[in-house]
PDB file of C-alpha atoms in Angstrom:
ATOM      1  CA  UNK A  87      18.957  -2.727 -27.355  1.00  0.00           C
ATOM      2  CA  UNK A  88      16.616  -3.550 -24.321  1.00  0.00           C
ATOM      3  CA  UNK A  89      13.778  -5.636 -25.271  1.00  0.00           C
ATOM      4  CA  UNK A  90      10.844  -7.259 -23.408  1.00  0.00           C
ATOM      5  CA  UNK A  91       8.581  -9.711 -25.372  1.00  0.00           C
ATOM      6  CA  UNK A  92       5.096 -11.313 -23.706  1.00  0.00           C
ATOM      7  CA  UNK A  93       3.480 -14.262 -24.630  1.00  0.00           C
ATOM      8  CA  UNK A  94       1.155 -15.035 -24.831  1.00  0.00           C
ATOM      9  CA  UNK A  95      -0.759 -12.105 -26.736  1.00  0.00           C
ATOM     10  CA  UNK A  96      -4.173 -13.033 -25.523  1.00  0.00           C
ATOM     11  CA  UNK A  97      -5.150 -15.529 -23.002  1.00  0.00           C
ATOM     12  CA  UNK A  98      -8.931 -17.139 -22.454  1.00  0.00           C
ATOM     13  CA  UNK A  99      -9.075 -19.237 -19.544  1.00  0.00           C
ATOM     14  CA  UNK A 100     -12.272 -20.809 -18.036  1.00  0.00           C
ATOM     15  CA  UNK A 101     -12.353 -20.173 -13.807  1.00  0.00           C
ATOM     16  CA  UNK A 102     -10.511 -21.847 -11.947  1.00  0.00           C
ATOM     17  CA  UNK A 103      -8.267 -23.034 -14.795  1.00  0.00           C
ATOM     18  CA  UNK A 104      -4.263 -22.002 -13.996  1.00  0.00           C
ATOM     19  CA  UNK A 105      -1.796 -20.946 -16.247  1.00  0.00           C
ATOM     20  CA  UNK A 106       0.978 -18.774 -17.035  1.00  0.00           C
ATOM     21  CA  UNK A 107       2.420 -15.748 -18.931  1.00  0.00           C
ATOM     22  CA  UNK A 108       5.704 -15.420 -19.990  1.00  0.00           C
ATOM     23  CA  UNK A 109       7.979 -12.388 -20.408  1.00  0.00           C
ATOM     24  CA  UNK A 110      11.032 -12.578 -22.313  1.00  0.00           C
ATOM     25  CA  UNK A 111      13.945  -9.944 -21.787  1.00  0.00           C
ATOM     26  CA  UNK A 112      17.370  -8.747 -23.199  1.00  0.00           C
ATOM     27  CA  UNK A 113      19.053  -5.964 -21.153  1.00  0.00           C
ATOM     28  CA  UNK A 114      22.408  -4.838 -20.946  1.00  0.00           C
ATOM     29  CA  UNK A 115      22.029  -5.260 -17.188  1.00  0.00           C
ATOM     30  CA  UNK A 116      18.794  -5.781 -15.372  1.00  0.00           C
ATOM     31  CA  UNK A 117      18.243  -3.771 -12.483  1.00  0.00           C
ATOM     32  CA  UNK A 118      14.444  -5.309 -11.783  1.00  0.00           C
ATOM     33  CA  UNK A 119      12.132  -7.069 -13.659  1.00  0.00           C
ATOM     34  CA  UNK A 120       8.367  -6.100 -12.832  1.00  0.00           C
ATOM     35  CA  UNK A 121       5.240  -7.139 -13.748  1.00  0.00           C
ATOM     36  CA  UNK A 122       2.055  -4.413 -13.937  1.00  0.00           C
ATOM     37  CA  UNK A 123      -1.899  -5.014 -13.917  1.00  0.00           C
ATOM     38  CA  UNK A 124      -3.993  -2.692 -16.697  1.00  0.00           C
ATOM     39  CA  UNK A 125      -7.601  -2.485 -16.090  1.00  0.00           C
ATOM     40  CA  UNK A 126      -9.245  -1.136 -19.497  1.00  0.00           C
ATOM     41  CA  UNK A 127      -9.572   2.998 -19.257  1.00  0.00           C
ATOM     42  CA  UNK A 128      -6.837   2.354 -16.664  1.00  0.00           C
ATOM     43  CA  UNK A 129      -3.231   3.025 -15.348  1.00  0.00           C
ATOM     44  CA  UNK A 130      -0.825   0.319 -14.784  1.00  0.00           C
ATOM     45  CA  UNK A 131      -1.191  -0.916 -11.567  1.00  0.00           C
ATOM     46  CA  UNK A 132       1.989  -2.131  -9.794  1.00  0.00           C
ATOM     47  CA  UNK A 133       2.292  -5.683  -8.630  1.00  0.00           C
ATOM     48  CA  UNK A 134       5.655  -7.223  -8.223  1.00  0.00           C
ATOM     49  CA  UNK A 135       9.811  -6.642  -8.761  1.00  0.00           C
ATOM     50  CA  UNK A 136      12.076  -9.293  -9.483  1.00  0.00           C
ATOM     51  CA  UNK A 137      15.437  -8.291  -8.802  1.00  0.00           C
ATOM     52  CA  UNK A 138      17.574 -11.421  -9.495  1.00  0.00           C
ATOM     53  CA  UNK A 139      17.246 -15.074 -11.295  1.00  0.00           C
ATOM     54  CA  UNK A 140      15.966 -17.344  -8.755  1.00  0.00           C
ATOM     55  CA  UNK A 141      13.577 -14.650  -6.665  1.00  0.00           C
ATOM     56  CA  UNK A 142      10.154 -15.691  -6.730  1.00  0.00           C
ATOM     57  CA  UNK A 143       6.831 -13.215  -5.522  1.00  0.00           C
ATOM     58  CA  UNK A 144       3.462 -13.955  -4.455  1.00  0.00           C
ATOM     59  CA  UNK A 145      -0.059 -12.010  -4.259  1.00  0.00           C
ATOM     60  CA  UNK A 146      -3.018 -13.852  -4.177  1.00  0.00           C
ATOM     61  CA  UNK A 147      -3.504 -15.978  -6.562  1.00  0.00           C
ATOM     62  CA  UNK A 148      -0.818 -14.782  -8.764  1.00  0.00           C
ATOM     63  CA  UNK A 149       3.155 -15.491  -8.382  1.00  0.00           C
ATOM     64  CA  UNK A 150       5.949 -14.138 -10.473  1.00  0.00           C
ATOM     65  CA  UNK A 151       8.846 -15.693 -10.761  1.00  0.00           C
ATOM     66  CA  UNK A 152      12.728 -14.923 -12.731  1.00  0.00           C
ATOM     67  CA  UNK A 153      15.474 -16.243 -14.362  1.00  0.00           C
ATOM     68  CA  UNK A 154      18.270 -15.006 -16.333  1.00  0.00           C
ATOM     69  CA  UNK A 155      15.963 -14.816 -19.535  1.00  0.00           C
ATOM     70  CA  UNK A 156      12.051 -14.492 -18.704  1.00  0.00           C
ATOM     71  CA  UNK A 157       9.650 -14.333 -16.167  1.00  0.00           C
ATOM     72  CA  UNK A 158       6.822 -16.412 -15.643  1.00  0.00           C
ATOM     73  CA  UNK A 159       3.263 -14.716 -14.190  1.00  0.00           C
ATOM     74  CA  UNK A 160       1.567 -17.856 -12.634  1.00  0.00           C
ATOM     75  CA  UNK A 161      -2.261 -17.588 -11.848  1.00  0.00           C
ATOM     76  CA  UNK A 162      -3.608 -20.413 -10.065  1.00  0.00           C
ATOM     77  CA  UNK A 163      -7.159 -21.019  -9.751  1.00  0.00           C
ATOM     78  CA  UNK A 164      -8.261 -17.774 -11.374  1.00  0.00           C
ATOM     79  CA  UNK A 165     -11.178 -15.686 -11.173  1.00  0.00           C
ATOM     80  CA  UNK A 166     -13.422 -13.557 -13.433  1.00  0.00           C
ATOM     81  CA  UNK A 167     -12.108 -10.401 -11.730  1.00  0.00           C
ATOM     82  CA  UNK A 168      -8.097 -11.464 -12.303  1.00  0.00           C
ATOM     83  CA  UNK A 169      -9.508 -10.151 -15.845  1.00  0.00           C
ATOM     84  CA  UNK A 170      -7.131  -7.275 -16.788  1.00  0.00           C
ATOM     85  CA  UNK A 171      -3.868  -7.105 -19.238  1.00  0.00           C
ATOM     86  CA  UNK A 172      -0.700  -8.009 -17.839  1.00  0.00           C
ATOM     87  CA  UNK A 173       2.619  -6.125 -18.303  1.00  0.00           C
ATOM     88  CA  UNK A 174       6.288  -6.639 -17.798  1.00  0.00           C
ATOM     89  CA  UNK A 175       8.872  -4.215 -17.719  1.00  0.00           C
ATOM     90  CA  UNK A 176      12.488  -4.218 -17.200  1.00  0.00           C
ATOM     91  CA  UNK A 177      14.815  -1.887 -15.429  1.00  0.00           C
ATOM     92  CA  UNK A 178      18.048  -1.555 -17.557  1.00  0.00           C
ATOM     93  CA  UNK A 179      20.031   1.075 -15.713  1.00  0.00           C
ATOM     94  CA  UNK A 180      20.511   3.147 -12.254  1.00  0.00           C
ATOM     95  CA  UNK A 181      19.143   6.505 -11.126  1.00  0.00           C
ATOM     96  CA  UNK A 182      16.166   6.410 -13.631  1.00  0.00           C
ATOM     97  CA  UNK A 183      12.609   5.283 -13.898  1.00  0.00           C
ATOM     98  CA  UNK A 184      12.746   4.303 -17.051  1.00  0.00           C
ATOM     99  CA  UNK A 185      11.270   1.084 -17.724  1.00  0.00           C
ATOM    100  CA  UNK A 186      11.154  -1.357 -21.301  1.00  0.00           C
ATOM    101  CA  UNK A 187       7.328  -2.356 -21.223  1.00  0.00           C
ATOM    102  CA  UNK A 188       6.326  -5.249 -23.311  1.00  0.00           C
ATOM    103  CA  UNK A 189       3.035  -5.280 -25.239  1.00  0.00           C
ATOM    104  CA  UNK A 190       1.357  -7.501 -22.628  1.00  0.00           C
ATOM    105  CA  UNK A 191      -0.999 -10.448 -21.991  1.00  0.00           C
ATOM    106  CA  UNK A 192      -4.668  -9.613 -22.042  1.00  0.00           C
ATOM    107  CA  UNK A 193      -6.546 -12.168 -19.554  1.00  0.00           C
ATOM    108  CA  UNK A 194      -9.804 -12.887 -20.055  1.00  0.00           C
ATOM    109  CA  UNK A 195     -11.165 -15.503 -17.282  1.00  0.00           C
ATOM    110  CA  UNK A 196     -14.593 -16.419 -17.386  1.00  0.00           C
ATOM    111  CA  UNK A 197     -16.920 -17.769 -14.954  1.00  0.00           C
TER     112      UNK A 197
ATOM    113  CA  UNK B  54      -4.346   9.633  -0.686  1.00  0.00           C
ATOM    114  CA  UNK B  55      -5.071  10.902  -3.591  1.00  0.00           C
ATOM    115  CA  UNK B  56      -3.675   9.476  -6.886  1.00  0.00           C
ATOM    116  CA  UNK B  57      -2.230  10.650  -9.538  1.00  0.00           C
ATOM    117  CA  UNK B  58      -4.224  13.025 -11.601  1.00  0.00           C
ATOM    118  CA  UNK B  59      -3.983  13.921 -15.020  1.00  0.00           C
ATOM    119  CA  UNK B  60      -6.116  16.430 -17.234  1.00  0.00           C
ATOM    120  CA  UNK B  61      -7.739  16.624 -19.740  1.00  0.00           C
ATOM    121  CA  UNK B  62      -8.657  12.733 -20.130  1.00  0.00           C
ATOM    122  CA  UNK B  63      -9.847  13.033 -23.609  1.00  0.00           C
ATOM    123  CA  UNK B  64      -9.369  15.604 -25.895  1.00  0.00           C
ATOM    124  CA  UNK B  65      -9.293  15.610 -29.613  1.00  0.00           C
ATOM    125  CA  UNK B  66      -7.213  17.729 -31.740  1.00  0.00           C
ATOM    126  CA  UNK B  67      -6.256  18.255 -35.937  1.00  0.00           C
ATOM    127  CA  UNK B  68      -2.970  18.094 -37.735  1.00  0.00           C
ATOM    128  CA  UNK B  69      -0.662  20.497 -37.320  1.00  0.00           C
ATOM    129  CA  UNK B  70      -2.144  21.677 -33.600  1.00  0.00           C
ATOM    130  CA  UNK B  71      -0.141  21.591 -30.223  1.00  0.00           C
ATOM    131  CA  UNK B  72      -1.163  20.070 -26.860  1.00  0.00           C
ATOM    132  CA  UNK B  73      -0.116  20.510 -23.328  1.00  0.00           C
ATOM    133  CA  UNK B  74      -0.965  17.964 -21.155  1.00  0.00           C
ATOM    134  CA  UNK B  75      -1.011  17.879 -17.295  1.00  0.00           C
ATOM    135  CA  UNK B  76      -0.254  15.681 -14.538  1.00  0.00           C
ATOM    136  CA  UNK B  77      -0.364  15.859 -10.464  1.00  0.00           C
ATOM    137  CA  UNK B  78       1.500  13.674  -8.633  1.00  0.00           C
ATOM    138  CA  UNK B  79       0.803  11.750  -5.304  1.00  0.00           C
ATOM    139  CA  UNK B  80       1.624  14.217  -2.273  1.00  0.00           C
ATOM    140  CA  UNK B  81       5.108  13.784  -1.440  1.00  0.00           C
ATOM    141  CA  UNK B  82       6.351  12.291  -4.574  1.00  0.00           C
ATOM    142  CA  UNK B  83       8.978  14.524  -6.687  1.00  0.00           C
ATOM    143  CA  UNK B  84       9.448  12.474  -9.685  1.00  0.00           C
ATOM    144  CA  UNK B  85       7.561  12.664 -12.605  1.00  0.00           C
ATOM    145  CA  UNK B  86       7.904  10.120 -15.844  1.00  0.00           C
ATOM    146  CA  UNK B  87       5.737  10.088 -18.949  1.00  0.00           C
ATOM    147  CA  UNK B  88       4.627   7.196 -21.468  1.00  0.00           C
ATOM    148  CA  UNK B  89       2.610   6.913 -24.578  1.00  0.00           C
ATOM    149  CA  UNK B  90       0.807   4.270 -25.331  1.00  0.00           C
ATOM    150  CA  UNK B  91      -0.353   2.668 -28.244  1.00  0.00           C
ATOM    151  CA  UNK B  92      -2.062  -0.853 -29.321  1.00  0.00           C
ATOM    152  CA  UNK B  93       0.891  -1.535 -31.498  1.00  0.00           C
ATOM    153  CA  UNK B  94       3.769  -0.221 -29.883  1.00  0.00           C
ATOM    154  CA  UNK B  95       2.543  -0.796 -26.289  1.00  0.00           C
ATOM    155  CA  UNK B  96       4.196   2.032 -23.669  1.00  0.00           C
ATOM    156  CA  UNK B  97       7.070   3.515 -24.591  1.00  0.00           C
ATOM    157  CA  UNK B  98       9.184   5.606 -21.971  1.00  0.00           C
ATOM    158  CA  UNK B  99       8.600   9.666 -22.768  1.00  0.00           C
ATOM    159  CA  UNK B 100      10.521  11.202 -20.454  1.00  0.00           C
ATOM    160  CA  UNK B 101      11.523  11.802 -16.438  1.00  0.00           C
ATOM    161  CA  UNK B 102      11.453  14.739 -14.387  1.00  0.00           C
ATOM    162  CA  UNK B 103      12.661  14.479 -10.728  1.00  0.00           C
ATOM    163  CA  UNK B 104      12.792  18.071  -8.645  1.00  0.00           C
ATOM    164  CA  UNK B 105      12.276  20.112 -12.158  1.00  0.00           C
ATOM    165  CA  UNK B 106      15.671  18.318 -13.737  1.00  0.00           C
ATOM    166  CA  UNK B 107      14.753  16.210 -16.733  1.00  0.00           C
ATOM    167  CA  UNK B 108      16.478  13.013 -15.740  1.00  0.00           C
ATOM    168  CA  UNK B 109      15.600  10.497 -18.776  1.00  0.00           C
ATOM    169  CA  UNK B 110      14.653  11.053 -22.431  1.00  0.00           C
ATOM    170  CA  UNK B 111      13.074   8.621 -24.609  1.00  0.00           C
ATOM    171  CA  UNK B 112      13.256   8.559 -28.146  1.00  0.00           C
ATOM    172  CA  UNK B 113      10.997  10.628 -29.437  1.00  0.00           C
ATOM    173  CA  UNK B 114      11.450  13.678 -31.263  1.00  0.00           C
ATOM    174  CA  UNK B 115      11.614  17.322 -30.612  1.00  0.00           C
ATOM    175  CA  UNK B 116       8.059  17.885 -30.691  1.00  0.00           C
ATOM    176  CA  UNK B 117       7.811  16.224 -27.447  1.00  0.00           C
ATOM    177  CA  UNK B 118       8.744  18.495 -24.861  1.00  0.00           C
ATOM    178  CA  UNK B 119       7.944  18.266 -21.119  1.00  0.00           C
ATOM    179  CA  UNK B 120       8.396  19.990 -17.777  1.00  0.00           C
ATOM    180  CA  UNK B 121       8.087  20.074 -14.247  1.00  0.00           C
ATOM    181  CA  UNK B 122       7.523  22.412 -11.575  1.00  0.00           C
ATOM    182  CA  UNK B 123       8.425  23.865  -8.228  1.00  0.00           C
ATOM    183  CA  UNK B 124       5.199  21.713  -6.624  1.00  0.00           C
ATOM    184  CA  UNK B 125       6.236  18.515  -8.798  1.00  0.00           C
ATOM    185  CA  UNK B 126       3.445  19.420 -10.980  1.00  0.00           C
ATOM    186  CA  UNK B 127       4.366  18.481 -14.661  1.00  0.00           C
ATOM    187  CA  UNK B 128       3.099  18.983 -18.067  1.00  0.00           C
ATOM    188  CA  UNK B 129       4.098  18.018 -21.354  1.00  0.00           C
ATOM    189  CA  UNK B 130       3.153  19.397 -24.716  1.00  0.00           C
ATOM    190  CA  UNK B 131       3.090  17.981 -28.363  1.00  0.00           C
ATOM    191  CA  UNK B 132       3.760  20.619 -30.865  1.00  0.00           C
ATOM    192  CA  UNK B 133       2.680  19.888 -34.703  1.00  0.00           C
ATOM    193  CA  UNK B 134       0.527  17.542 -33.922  1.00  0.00           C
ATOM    194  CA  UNK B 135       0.674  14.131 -36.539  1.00  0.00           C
ATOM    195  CA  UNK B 136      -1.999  11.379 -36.976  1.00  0.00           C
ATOM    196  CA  UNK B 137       0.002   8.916 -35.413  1.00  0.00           C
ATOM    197  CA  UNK B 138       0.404  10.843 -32.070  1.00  0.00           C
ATOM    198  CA  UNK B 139      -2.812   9.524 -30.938  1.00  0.00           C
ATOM    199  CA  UNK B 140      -2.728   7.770 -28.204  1.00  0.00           C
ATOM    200  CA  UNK B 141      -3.023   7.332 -24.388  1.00  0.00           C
ATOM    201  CA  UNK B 142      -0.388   9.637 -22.457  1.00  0.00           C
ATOM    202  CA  UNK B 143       0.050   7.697 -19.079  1.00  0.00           C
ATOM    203  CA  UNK B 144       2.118  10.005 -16.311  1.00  0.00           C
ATOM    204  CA  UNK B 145       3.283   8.450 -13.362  1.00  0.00           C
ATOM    205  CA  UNK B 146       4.971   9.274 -10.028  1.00  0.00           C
ATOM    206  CA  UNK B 147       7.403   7.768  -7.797  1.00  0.00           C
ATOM    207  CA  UNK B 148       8.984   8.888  -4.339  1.00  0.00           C
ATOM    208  CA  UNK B 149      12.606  10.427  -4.538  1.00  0.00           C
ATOM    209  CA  UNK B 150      15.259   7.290  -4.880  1.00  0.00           C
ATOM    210  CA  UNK B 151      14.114   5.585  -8.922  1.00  0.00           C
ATOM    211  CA  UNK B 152      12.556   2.031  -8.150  1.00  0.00           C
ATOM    212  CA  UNK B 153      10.543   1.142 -11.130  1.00  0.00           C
ATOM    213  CA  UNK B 154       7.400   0.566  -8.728  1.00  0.00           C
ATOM    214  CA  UNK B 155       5.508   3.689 -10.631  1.00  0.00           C
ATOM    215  CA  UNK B 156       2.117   4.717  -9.544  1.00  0.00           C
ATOM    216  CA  UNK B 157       0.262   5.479 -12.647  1.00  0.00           C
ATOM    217  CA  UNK B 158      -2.483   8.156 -13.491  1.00  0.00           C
ATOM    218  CA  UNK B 159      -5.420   7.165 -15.523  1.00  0.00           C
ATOM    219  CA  UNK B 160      -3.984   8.704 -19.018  1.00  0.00           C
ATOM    220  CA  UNK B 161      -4.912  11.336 -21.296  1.00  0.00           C
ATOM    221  CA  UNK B 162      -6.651  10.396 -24.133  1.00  0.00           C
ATOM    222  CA  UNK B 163      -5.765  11.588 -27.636  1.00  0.00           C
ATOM    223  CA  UNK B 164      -6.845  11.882 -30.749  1.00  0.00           C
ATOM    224  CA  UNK B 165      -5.800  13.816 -33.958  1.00  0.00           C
ATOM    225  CA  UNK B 166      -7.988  13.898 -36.578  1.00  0.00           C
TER     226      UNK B 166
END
């Protein structure tokens, strides 16, 4: 069964202080791994695909990156308003939007 | 552009009621997928509609039903309401060809008291 497990749950980081999230995933076959910003009272908002193990995505101050097992959400330098819970979801088969969300990474950066 | 809209955004309901909830897509865009979400659970995938076909189901029973129209309008409805069908109902839209790169509405809020 596909699977997608984020670590970790909750994250407090001071500005300017980088880390990373990870997402963990077993599918059958991955079509694309993507990662997904929620503001609270919010939609997901999209932010990157990963399509194979090796591909690596940048935005800002944030970069995604993939290999055969998990991704890795970098944020370098962050700022109060990179705030928000972040979400990765996996792809596992053609002709569908369908996507395995994980539970997610809530940020809090403070000034 | 406008986004993706959904109605109501809260409502409350008891045990034992149904719901229909709606959900406009962005102009242009023909498919239609639904999630619930919940603290524990997270999102889970509802179902998918693309050009009125259902596409995808989830896991979910029966009670879950959804559709979509000529306009790519869509709605879904809970029937028999339970307790633990509160939660946030997310719709979101994509262009024709699936991509995972979903464009979310804002949710409709539930709760069943």
């Amino acid at each position: 069964e596909d699977q997608v497990t984020q670590s970790p749950e909750a994250l407090r980081l001071q500005e300017g202080e980088s880390s990373s999230l990870n997402c963990s995933y077993t599918v059958s076959g991955l079509r694309g791994l993507f990662w997904y910003r929620q503001d609270p009272g919010k939609g997901p908002e999209f932010l990157f695909t990963l399509y194979s193990a090796g591909e690596e995505k940048e935005k800002e101050r944030l970069k995604a990156t993939l290999t055969k097992k998990e991704s890795f959400l970098h944020i370098t330098a962050p700022k109060p308003e990179d705030s928000a819970t972040y979400l990765c979801a996996v792809q596992g088969s053609y002709n569908t939007d369908k996507l395995i969300f994980g539970t997610g990474t809530r940020l809090q950066v403070f000034p | 552009k406008a986004g993706v809209t959904q109605t109501p955004r809260y409502l409350i309901k008891t045990r034992g009621q149904q719901v229909t909830l709606s959900c406009s897509p962005i102009s242009g865009h023909r498919s239609v997928s639904w999630y619930q979400q919940t603290p524990g659970q997270g999102l889970q995938f509802l179902f998918e509609y693309f050009s009125e076909t259902q596409r995808n189901k989830g896991n979910f029973p029966g009670r879950f039903s959804g559709r979509q129209f000529s306009n790519s309008r869509s709605e879904m409805n809970v029937s028999t309401l339970e307790l633990g069908d509160s939660a946030l109902y997310l719709c979101a839209s994509n262009r024709d060809q699936p991509s995972g790169e979903l464009f979310f509405g804002e949710g409709s809020r539930l709760t069943v008291l």
